[in-house]
PDB file of C-alpha atoms in Angstrom:
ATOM      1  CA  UNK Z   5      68.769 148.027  73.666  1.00 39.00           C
ATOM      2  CA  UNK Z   6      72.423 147.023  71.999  1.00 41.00           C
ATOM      3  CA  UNK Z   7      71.371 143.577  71.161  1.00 40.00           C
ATOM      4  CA  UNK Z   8      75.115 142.507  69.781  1.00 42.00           C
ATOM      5  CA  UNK Z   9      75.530 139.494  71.803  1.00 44.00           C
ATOM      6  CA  UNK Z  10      72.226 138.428  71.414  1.00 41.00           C
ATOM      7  CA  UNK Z  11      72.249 135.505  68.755  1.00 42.00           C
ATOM      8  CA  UNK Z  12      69.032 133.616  67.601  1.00 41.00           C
ATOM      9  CA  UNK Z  13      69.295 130.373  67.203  1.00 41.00           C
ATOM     10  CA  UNK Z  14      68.875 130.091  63.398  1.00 42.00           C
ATOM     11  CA  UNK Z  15      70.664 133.090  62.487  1.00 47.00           C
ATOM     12  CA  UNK Z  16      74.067 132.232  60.992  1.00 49.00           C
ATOM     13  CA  UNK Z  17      75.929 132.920  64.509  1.00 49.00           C
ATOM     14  CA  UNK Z  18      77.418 136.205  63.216  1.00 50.00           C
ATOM     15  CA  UNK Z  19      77.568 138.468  66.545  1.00 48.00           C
ATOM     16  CA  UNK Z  20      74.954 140.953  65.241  1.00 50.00           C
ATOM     17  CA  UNK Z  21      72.003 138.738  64.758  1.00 50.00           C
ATOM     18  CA  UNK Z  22      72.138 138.319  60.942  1.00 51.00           C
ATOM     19  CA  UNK Z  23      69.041 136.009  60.291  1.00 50.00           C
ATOM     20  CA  UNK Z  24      70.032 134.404  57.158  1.00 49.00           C
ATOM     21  CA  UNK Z  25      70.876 130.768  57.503  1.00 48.00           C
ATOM     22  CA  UNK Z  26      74.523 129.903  56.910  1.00 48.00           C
ATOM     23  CA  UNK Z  27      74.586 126.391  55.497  1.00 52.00           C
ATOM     24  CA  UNK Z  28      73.620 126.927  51.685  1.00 49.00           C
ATOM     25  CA  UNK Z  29      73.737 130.325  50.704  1.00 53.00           C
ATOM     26  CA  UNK Z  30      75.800 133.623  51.268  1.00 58.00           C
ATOM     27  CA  UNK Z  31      73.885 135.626  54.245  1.00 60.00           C
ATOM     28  CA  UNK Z  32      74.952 138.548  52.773  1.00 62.00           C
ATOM     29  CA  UNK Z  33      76.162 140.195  56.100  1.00 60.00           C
ATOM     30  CA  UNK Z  34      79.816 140.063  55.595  1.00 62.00           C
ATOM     31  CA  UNK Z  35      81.175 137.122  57.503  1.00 62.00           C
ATOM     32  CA  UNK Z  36      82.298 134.283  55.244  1.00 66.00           C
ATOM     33  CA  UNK Z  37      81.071 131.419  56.471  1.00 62.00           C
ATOM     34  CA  UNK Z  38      83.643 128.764  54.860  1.00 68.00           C
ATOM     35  CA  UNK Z  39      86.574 129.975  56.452  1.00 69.00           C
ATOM     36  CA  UNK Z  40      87.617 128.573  60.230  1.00 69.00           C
ATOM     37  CA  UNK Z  41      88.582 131.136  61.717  1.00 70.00           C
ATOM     38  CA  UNK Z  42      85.656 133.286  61.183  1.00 69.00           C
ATOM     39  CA  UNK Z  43      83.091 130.706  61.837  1.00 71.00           C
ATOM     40  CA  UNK Z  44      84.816 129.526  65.312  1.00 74.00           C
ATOM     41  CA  UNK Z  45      85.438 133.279  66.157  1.00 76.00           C
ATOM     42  CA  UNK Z  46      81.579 133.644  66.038  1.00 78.00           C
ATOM     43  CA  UNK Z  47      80.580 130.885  67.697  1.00 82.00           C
ATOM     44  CA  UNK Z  48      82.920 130.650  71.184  1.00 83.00           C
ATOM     45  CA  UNK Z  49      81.370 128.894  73.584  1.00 85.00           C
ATOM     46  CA  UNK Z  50      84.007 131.397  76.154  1.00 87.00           C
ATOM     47  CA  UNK Z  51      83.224 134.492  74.827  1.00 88.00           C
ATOM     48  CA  UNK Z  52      82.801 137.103  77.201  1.00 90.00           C
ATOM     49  CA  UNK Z  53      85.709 135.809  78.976  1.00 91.00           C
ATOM     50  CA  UNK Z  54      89.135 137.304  79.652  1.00 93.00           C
ATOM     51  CA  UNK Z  55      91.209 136.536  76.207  1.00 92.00           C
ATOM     52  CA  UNK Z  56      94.735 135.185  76.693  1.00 93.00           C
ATOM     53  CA  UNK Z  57      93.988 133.047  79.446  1.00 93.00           C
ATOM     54  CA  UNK Z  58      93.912 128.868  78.709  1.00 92.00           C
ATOM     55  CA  UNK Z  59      90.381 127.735  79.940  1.00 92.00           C
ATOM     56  CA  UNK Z  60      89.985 123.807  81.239  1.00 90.00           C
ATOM     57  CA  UNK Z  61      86.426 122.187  81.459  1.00 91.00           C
ATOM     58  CA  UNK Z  62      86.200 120.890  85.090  1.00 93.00           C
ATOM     59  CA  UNK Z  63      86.466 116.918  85.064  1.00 95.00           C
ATOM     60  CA  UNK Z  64      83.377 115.189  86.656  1.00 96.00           C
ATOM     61  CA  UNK Z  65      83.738 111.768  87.979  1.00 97.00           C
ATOM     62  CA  UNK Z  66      82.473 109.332  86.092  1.00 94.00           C
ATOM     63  CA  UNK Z  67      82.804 105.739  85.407  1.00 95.00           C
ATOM     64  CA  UNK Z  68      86.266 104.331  85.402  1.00 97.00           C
ATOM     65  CA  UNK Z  69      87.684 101.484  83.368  1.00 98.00           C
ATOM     66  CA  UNK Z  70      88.804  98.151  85.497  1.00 97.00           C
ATOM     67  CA  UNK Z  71      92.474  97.928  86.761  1.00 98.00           C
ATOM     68  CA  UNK Z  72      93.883  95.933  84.023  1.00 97.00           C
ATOM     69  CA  UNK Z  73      92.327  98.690  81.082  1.00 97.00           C
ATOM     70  CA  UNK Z  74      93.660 101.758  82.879  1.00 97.00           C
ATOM     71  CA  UNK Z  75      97.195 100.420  83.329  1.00 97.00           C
ATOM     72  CA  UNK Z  76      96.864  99.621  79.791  1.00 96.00           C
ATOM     73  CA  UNK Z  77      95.099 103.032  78.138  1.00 96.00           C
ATOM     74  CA  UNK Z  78      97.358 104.615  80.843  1.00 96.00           C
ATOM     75  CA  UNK Z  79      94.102 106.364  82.595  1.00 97.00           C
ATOM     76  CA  UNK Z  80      91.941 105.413  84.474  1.00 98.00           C
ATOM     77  CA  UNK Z  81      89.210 107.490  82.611  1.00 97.00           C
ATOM     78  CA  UNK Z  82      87.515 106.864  79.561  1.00 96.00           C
ATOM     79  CA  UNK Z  83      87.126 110.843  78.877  1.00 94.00           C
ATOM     80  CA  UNK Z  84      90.823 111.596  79.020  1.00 94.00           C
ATOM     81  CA  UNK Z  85      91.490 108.135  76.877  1.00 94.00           C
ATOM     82  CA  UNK Z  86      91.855 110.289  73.693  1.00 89.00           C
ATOM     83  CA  UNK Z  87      94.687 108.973  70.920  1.00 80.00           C
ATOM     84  CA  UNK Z  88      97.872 111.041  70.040  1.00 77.00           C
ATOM     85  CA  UNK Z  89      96.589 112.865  67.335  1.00 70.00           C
ATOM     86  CA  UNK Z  90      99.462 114.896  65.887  1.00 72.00           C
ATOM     87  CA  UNK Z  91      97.657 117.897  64.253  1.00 72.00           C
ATOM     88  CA  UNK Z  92      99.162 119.169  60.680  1.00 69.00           C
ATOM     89  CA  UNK Z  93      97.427 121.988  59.230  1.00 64.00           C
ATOM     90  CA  UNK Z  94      94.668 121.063  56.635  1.00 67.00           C
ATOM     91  CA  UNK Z  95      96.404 120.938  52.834  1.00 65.00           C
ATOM     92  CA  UNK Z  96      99.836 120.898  54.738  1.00 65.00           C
ATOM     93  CA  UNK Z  97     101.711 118.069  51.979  1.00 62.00           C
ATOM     94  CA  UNK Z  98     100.869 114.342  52.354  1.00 60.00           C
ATOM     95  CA  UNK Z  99     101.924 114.282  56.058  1.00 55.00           C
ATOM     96  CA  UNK Z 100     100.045 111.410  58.063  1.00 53.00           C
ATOM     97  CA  UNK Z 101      98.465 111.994  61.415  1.00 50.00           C
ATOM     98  CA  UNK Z 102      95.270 114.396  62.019  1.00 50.00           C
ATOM     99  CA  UNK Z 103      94.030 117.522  60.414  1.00 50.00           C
ATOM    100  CA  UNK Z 104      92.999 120.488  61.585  1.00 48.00           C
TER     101      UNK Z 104
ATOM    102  CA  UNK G   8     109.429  83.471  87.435  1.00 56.00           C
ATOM    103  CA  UNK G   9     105.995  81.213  88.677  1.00 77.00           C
ATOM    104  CA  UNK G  10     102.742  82.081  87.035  1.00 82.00           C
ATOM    105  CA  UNK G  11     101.767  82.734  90.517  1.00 90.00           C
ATOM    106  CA  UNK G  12     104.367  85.627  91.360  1.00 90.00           C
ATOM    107  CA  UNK G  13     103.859  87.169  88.019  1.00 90.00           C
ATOM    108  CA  UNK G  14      99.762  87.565  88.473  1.00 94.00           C
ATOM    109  CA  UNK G  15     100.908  88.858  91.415  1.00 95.00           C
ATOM    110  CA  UNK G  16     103.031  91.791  90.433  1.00 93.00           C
ATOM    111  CA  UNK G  17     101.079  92.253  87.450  1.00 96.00           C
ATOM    112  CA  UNK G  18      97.787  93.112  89.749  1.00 97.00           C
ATOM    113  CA  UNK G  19      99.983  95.350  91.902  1.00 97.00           C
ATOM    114  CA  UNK G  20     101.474  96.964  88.843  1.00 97.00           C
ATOM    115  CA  UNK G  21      98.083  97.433  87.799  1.00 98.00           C
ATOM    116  CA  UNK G  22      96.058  98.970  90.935  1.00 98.00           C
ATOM    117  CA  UNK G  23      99.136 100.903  91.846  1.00 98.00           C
ATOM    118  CA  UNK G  24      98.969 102.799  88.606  1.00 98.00           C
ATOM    119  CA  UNK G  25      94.575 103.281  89.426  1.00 98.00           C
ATOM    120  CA  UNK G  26      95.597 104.624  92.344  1.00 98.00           C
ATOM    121  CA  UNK G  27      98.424 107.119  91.218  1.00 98.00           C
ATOM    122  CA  UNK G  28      95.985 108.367  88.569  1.00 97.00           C
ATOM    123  CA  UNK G  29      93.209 108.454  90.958  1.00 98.00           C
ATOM    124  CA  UNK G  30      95.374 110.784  93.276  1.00 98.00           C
ATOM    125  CA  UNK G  31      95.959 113.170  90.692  1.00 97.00           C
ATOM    126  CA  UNK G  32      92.090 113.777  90.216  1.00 97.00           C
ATOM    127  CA  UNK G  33      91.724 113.746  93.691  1.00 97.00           C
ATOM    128  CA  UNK G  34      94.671 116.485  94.217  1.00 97.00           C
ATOM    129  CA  UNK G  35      91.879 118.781  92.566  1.00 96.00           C
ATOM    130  CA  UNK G  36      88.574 116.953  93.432  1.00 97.00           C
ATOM    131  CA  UNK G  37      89.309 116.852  97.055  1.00 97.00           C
ATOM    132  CA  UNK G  38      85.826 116.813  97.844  1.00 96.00           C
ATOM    133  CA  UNK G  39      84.425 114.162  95.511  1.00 97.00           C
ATOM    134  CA  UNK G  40      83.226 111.485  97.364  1.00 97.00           C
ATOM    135  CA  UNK G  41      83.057 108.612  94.698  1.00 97.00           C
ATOM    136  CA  UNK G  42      86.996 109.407  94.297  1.00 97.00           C
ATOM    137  CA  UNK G  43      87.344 108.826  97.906  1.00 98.00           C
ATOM    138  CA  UNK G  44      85.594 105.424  98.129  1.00 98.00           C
ATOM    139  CA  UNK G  45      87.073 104.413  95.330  1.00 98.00           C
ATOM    140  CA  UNK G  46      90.695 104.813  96.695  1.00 98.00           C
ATOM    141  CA  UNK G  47      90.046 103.419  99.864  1.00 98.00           C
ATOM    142  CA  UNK G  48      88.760 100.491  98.021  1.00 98.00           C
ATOM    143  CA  UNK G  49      91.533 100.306  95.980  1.00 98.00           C
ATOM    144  CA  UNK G  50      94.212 101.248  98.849  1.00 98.00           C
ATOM    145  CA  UNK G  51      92.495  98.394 100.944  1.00 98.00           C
ATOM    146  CA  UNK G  52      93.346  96.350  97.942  1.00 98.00           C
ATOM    147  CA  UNK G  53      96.653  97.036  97.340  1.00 97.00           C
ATOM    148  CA  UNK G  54      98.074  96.921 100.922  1.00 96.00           C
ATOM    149  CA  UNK G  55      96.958  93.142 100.826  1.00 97.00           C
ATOM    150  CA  UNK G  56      98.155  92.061  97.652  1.00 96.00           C
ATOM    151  CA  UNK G  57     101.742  93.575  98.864  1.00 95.00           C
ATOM    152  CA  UNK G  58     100.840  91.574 102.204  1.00 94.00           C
ATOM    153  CA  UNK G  59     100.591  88.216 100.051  1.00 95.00           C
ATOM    154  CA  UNK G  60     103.917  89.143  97.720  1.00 92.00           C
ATOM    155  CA  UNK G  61     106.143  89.882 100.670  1.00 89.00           C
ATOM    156  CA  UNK G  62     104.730  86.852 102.787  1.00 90.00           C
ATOM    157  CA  UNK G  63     105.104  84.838  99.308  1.00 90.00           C
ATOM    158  CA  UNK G  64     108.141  85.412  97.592  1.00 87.00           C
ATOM    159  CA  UNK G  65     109.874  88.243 100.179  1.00 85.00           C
ATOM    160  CA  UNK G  66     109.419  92.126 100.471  1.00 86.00           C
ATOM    161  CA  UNK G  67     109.125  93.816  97.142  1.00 87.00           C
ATOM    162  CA  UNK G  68     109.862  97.254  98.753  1.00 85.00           C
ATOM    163  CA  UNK G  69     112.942  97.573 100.974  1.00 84.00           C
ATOM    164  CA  UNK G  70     110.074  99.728 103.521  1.00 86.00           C
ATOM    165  CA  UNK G  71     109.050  95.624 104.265  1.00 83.00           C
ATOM    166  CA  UNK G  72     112.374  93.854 105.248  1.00 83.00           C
ATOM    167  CA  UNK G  73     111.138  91.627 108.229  1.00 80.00           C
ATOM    168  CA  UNK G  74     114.053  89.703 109.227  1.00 78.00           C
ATOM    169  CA  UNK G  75     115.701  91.397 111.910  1.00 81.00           C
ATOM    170  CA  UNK G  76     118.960  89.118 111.746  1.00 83.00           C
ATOM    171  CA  UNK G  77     119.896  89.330 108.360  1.00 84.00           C
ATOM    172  CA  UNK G  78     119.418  91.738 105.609  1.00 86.00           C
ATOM    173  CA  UNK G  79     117.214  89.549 103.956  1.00 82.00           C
ATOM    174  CA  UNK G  80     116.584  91.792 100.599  1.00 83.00           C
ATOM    175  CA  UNK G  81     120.019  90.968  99.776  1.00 84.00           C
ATOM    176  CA  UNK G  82     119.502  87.400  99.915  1.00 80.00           C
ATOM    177  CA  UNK G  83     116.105  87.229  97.611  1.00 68.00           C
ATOM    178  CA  UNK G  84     116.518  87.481  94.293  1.00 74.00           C
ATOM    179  CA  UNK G  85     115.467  90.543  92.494  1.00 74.00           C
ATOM    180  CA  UNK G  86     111.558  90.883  92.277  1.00 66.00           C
ATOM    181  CA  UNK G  87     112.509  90.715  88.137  1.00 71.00           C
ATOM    182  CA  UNK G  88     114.577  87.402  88.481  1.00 72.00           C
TER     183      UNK G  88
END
């Protein structure tokens, strides 16, 4: 059975089941571990899904902050209170704000 | 502008904005029954703190201009003054 998709927990989350562990050493199966794109390419949470296509988590009700917060934090919900991060690319000059 | 007045429109300011955020999660959550409580509680809540403004200090809204003999939101000063 084509076990590509199949990916052991320990193995270093390259799609066909390499068992070495990725943390300290080179697993020797071709994917480079230190670089972002490879690692988050191997370990979507959506794969199998339709590429090209922008994907939202459902929001579940939860717990809301008092009147006086929200009008403050501008929501009324503490999971879509996030900052304005503005994202600059990692190594991208001394720009302030986040990193990705 | 009494401390009074401005509690007032602060805590309409306030559970107005709840409710306009709590729409938009109900506009896809139509089902969600905590959602629904919570913005009848809060509609309840907000229809009587506009009662208490406009029997107060006047209609904040030109939808709640009682006087039928003079256009009364003319008179009032502005809900800012």
């Amino acid at each position: 059975m084509n076990n590509m998709n199949l990916r052991r927990p320990n193995d270093c989350g390259f799609r066909n089941g390499c068992t070495e562990n990725m943390n300290n050493r080179n697993c020797g199966c071709g994917h480079n571990a230190k670089c972002d794109a490879d690692s988050s390419m191997n370990n979507d949470a959506l794969s199998g899904l339709p590429v090209g296509i922008g994907y939202v988590p459902w929001q579940q009700w939860c717990k809301v902050y008092d009147l006086a917060k929200g009008l403050n934090q501008g929501t009324i919900f503490p999971i879509l209170d996030l900052p304005f991060y503005g994202c600059v690319p990692r190594n991208c000059g001394r720009c302030h704000g986040g990193a990705l | 502008m009494n401390q009074d007045k401005n509690k007032l429109l602060l805590y309409l300011s306030q559970v107005s904005f709840a409710i306009n955020d709590l729409v938009l999660f109900l506009d896809t959550h139509p089902c969600d029954t905590n959602a629904l409580n919570y913005y009848q509680e809060l509609r309840k809540a907000r229809k009587e703190a506009l009662a208490e403004y406009t029997h107060k200090y006047g209609p904040l809204i030109n939808y709640d201009v009682d006087d039928a003999c003079y256009w009364e939101w003319v008179k009032d000063p502005w809900p800012w003054e």
